Each structure stands twice: as C-alpha cells, then as structure tokens.
C-alpha cells in the first residue's frame, strides 16, 4: 500500500481515517512525504504537529518515501524511456542530473532534520527521467540508498543501478497472477466510498500485505525486469497512448 502527498497542508481528517483502517488491519504502507510543500492545490491550514505524526508513522514501521521536493509542477513534453506513459506535468523530468541530485540532497536533508529517514523515492505525477535515476544512483554511492516506488513488473527489479518496486494499479483488487503489487491512494482526495472499499478489501486480504522495506530486504539482489515485465510495461504504454490520443 502506498499513500501519496503527506505534508503539513494535507487533509488531516482524511489521513487519520486511512491511518485508523491501516492500523486496524496491521498494514504498514509507504508514505510519500513532501519535504517542503509549495503546491497551491494543498489548501488546508498547516498542521503544526505534522512532523511529529510523521515520526510516529516511522516508529510504527511505515516506509518513509521522499516524494519530490516542493511538489511544484511544470510542463515538460514526455520523452525518453522513463516518461513514455506519463503526463506532461512534472517536478523532475527535463532538469539536469546535477540539478536533480541537488534537489534529492535537499529533500533528503529536510526529512532527516525532522527525524525521518527515507528509504524510497517517488516523483509527483509519476514523472521522472533518466537524470532522476542517475541522481538516485549517485545518492546510493554516498550512503543514502533509496529505491523507486514506480515501474512495471510482477516483482522488484533493477535498472540503471537503481531498484524499482513496481506500481501497476491504484485501487486494490485481488489478482490471479502471483506477484508483488503496490496499490496507491491519495488520502487528500478520498471520498466516503473509498474508505468503505479499502476497509472491505483489507477485511479479506490484509494478511497478504507486507511493508515495502520488508519486501525489498528479500530482494537485496534483485534481477532485471524480465521478459514478462517488459511485456506488461509496453502493454501499459500502448494502452495509455491510445487513451491519450482520445483525450
């Protein structure tokens, strides 16, 4: 399970609702923390206790992820391997490896100053590029290892010196294929029916969930994406390309 867009300006009531459900069924998610939010779409009054809450998440075994830096989006025409299936809104893609490396260092340091140690990274809008991956690989050599919560396959894999924990779906559902799946929620946008669906799903399948860090420890020598992973990836690129051409 992955939760996106945690920051002082998040909808605290909705996040508390998700947390109650996850605690009830002992599910430990990845939680994407925006180090220094500047996104005007987050309009809630800043919660002065946010960073204490985030530290409590970490103590409970939730995986802390570095979710961008400021969550400020700009336009960048999708191109290159890592942007084939994603939108033109991005905080990262199109910037140099040097600039992205400095952004990573700044975001990492902000979280560390608040008592958090991120072991994962994912970019706003799923939009990142080769320069992002290169910068994360460089962070690893300097003692700040992070894997990426993104990509397409049925198991974690390695590409360009970085490990990926795939995210194939948003809404949780039971699948016939054996594999490791990350389901993504944006608590700020959840409605009453979303909370009901999540609890109903966890009543049935909570025992199948594992924390991301626990999974990645078992894949400390992860292999490449594999033929099946590439087939899945290109199928998703193709389907999203068709959808984009109709919009």
XYZ file of C-alpha atoms in Angstrom:
247
model
C 0.000 0.000 0.000
C 1.250 3.490 -0.846
C -0.086 6.823 0.408
C 0.789 9.957 -1.554
C 1.138 13.641 -0.676
C 1.763 13.769 3.069
C 2.656 17.295 4.156
C 1.636 19.859 6.806
C -1.133 21.139 4.481
C -2.724 17.712 3.921
C -6.311 16.898 4.887
C -5.578 15.697 8.418
C -9.054 14.242 8.961
C -8.904 12.021 5.875
C -5.357 10.912 6.645
C -6.418 9.988 10.178
C -9.254 7.922 8.709
C -6.864 5.980 6.482
C -4.442 5.504 9.365
C -7.174 4.044 11.590
C -8.066 1.476 8.931
C -4.452 0.513 8.228
C -3.656 0.205 11.943
C -6.755 -1.931 12.485
C -5.562 -4.448 9.897
C -1.845 -4.056 10.681
C -0.921 -2.803 7.213
C 2.287 -0.751 7.020
C 2.285 1.437 3.889
C 4.811 3.506 2.012
C 4.018 7.117 2.839
C 5.241 9.792 0.441
C 6.306 12.886 2.373
C 6.742 16.177 0.527
C 9.814 17.758 2.180
C 8.813 21.404 1.623
C 5.379 21.715 0.068
C 4.731 24.670 -2.243
C 1.830 23.203 -4.212
C -1.077 25.696 -4.153
C -3.576 22.839 -4.531
C -2.977 21.898 -0.895
C -5.128 24.477 0.852
C -5.569 23.127 4.390
C -4.138 25.148 7.254
C -0.674 23.816 8.055
C -0.677 21.271 10.875
C 1.961 22.250 13.425
C 2.113 18.645 14.633
C 2.656 17.116 11.194
C 6.303 16.188 11.633
C 5.606 14.520 14.981
C 2.881 12.473 13.254
C 5.304 11.508 10.504
C 7.837 10.329 13.090
C 5.108 8.196 14.673
C 4.432 6.634 11.279
C 8.093 5.757 11.019
C 8.091 4.223 14.515
C 5.141 2.043 13.503
C 7.142 0.605 10.628
C 5.700 2.695 7.818
C 8.171 3.174 4.962
C 9.110 6.831 4.569
C 9.433 7.957 0.961
C 10.866 11.186 -0.397
C 8.005 12.479 -2.546
C 9.630 15.106 -4.699
C 10.892 18.298 -3.086
C 8.319 21.121 -3.352
C 5.592 19.348 -5.380
C 5.764 22.300 -7.790
C 4.820 21.155 -11.276
C 5.894 22.488 -14.654
C 5.270 21.410 -18.240
C 7.669 19.010 -19.922
C 6.854 17.113 -23.101
C 7.106 13.397 -22.222
C 10.054 11.705 -23.889
C 12.642 9.073 -23.099
C 12.256 5.630 -21.567
C 11.045 6.692 -18.121
C 8.380 9.103 -19.372
C 6.752 7.093 -22.112
C 3.460 6.529 -20.315
C 3.124 9.547 -18.082
C 1.808 13.080 -18.159
C 3.470 16.326 -19.160
C 3.201 17.638 -15.583
C 6.404 17.122 -13.655
C 8.674 18.461 -10.956
C 11.718 16.447 -12.035
C 11.793 15.467 -15.696
C 13.757 17.712 -18.014
C 16.173 19.010 -15.392
C 19.840 18.047 -15.423
C 21.236 15.223 -13.295
C 23.195 17.800 -11.302
C 20.091 19.851 -10.533
C 18.067 16.769 -9.652
C 20.873 15.473 -7.450
C 20.859 18.749 -5.530
C 17.068 18.524 -5.196
C 17.374 14.991 -3.840
C 20.028 16.021 -1.329
C 17.962 18.991 -0.183
C 14.799 16.924 0.240
C 16.661 14.115 1.990
C 18.274 16.564 4.420
C 14.938 18.245 5.225
C 13.392 14.904 6.169
C 16.463 13.934 8.212
C 16.250 17.213 10.130
C 12.681 16.272 11.068
C 13.758 12.841 12.302
C 12.800 10.861 9.196
C 14.992 8.529 7.136
C 13.589 7.980 3.651
C 14.411 4.628 2.061
C 12.226 5.180 -1.004
C 11.610 7.859 -3.655
C 8.742 8.589 -5.986
C 8.094 11.658 -8.092
C 4.893 13.717 -8.269
C 2.678 12.603 -11.190
C 4.978 9.586 -11.707
C 7.078 11.829 -13.973
C 10.813 11.412 -13.750
C 13.522 10.645 -16.285
C 16.963 9.134 -16.793
C 18.553 12.053 -14.961
C 16.418 11.317 -11.879
C 17.519 7.688 -11.824
C 21.151 8.712 -12.297
C 20.883 11.134 -9.364
C 19.339 8.462 -7.117
C 22.115 6.043 -8.062
C 24.639 8.713 -7.051
C 22.884 9.192 -3.707
C 23.317 5.460 -3.097
C 27.091 5.690 -3.529
C 27.135 8.435 -0.888
C 25.378 6.345 1.747
C 21.782 7.441 1.103
C 20.260 4.416 -0.659
C 16.708 4.694 -1.937
C 14.648 2.519 -4.246
C 11.953 3.915 -6.532
C 8.266 3.177 -5.993
C 7.327 3.009 -9.664
C 7.840 0.940 -12.787
C 6.198 -2.129 -14.287
C 6.766 -5.807 -13.488
C 5.470 -8.553 -11.196
C 8.427 -8.265 -8.836
C 11.064 -5.701 -7.810
C 13.790 -5.245 -10.385
C 16.928 -3.257 -11.069
C 17.623 -0.862 -13.914
C 20.411 1.664 -14.365
C 21.826 0.912 -10.921
C 18.559 1.576 -9.039
C 15.963 -0.837 -7.615
C 12.310 -0.410 -8.552
C 9.260 -1.563 -6.595
C 6.573 -1.632 -9.329
C 3.236 0.190 -9.129
C 0.789 -1.358 -11.564
C -2.533 -0.327 -10.034
C -4.209 2.279 -7.858
C -7.373 0.659 -6.485
C -6.714 -2.562 -4.526
C -8.112 -5.723 -6.026
C -7.255 -9.419 -5.923
C -5.370 -10.574 -8.978
C -4.967 -14.062 -10.421
C -1.268 -13.638 -11.181
C 1.262 -14.263 -8.436
C 3.390 -11.204 -7.848
C 4.083 -8.139 -5.728
C 1.710 -5.219 -6.258
C 1.678 -1.680 -4.891
C -1.748 -0.081 -4.583
C -1.714 3.725 -4.493
C -4.051 6.001 -2.559
C -4.187 9.796 -2.336
C -5.878 10.293 1.058
C -6.454 14.007 0.418
C -8.815 13.087 -2.430
C -10.576 10.079 -0.897
C -14.356 10.026 -0.569
C -16.602 8.076 1.809
C -16.957 5.177 -0.634
C -13.167 4.923 -0.950
C -12.761 4.393 2.782
C -15.505 1.760 2.746
C -13.916 -0.070 -0.185
C -10.472 -0.034 1.439
C -11.751 -1.479 4.706
C -13.788 -4.132 2.938
C -10.744 -5.172 0.899
C -8.477 -5.361 3.931
C -11.017 -7.453 5.842
C -10.425 -10.123 3.197
C -6.786 -9.703 2.236
C -4.850 -7.845 4.944
C -2.769 -10.939 5.679
C -1.255 -10.722 2.196
C 0.216 -7.250 2.722
C 3.876 -6.635 3.558
C 5.787 -3.431 4.199
C 7.855 -2.164 1.294
C 11.117 -2.235 3.238
C 10.423 -5.837 4.271
C 9.891 -6.795 0.645
C 13.000 -5.015 -0.594
C 15.166 -6.711 2.042
C 14.202 -10.026 0.456
C 15.129 -8.657 -2.963
C 18.575 -7.374 -1.979
C 19.985 -8.970 -5.122
C 17.147 -8.089 -7.483
C 17.427 -9.006 -11.114
C 16.386 -7.171 -14.231
C 12.808 -6.533 -15.271
C 12.481 -9.783 -17.207
C 10.580 -10.543 -20.397
C 7.173 -10.606 -18.689
C 7.848 -7.283 -17.011
C 8.748 -5.682 -20.337
C 5.619 -7.096 -21.961
C 3.493 -5.617 -19.164
C 5.299 -2.297 -19.436
C 4.864 -1.964 -23.202
C 1.217 -3.029 -22.950
C 0.604 -0.234 -20.424
C 2.477 2.269 -22.618
C 0.341 1.212 -25.584
C -2.974 1.427 -23.721
C -2.158 4.787 -22.167
C -1.050 6.042 -25.566
C -4.454 5.104 -27.012
C -6.218 6.806 -24.088
C -4.101 9.929 -24.546
C -4.860 10.100 -28.257
C -8.606 10.177 -27.491
C -8.402 12.999 -24.969
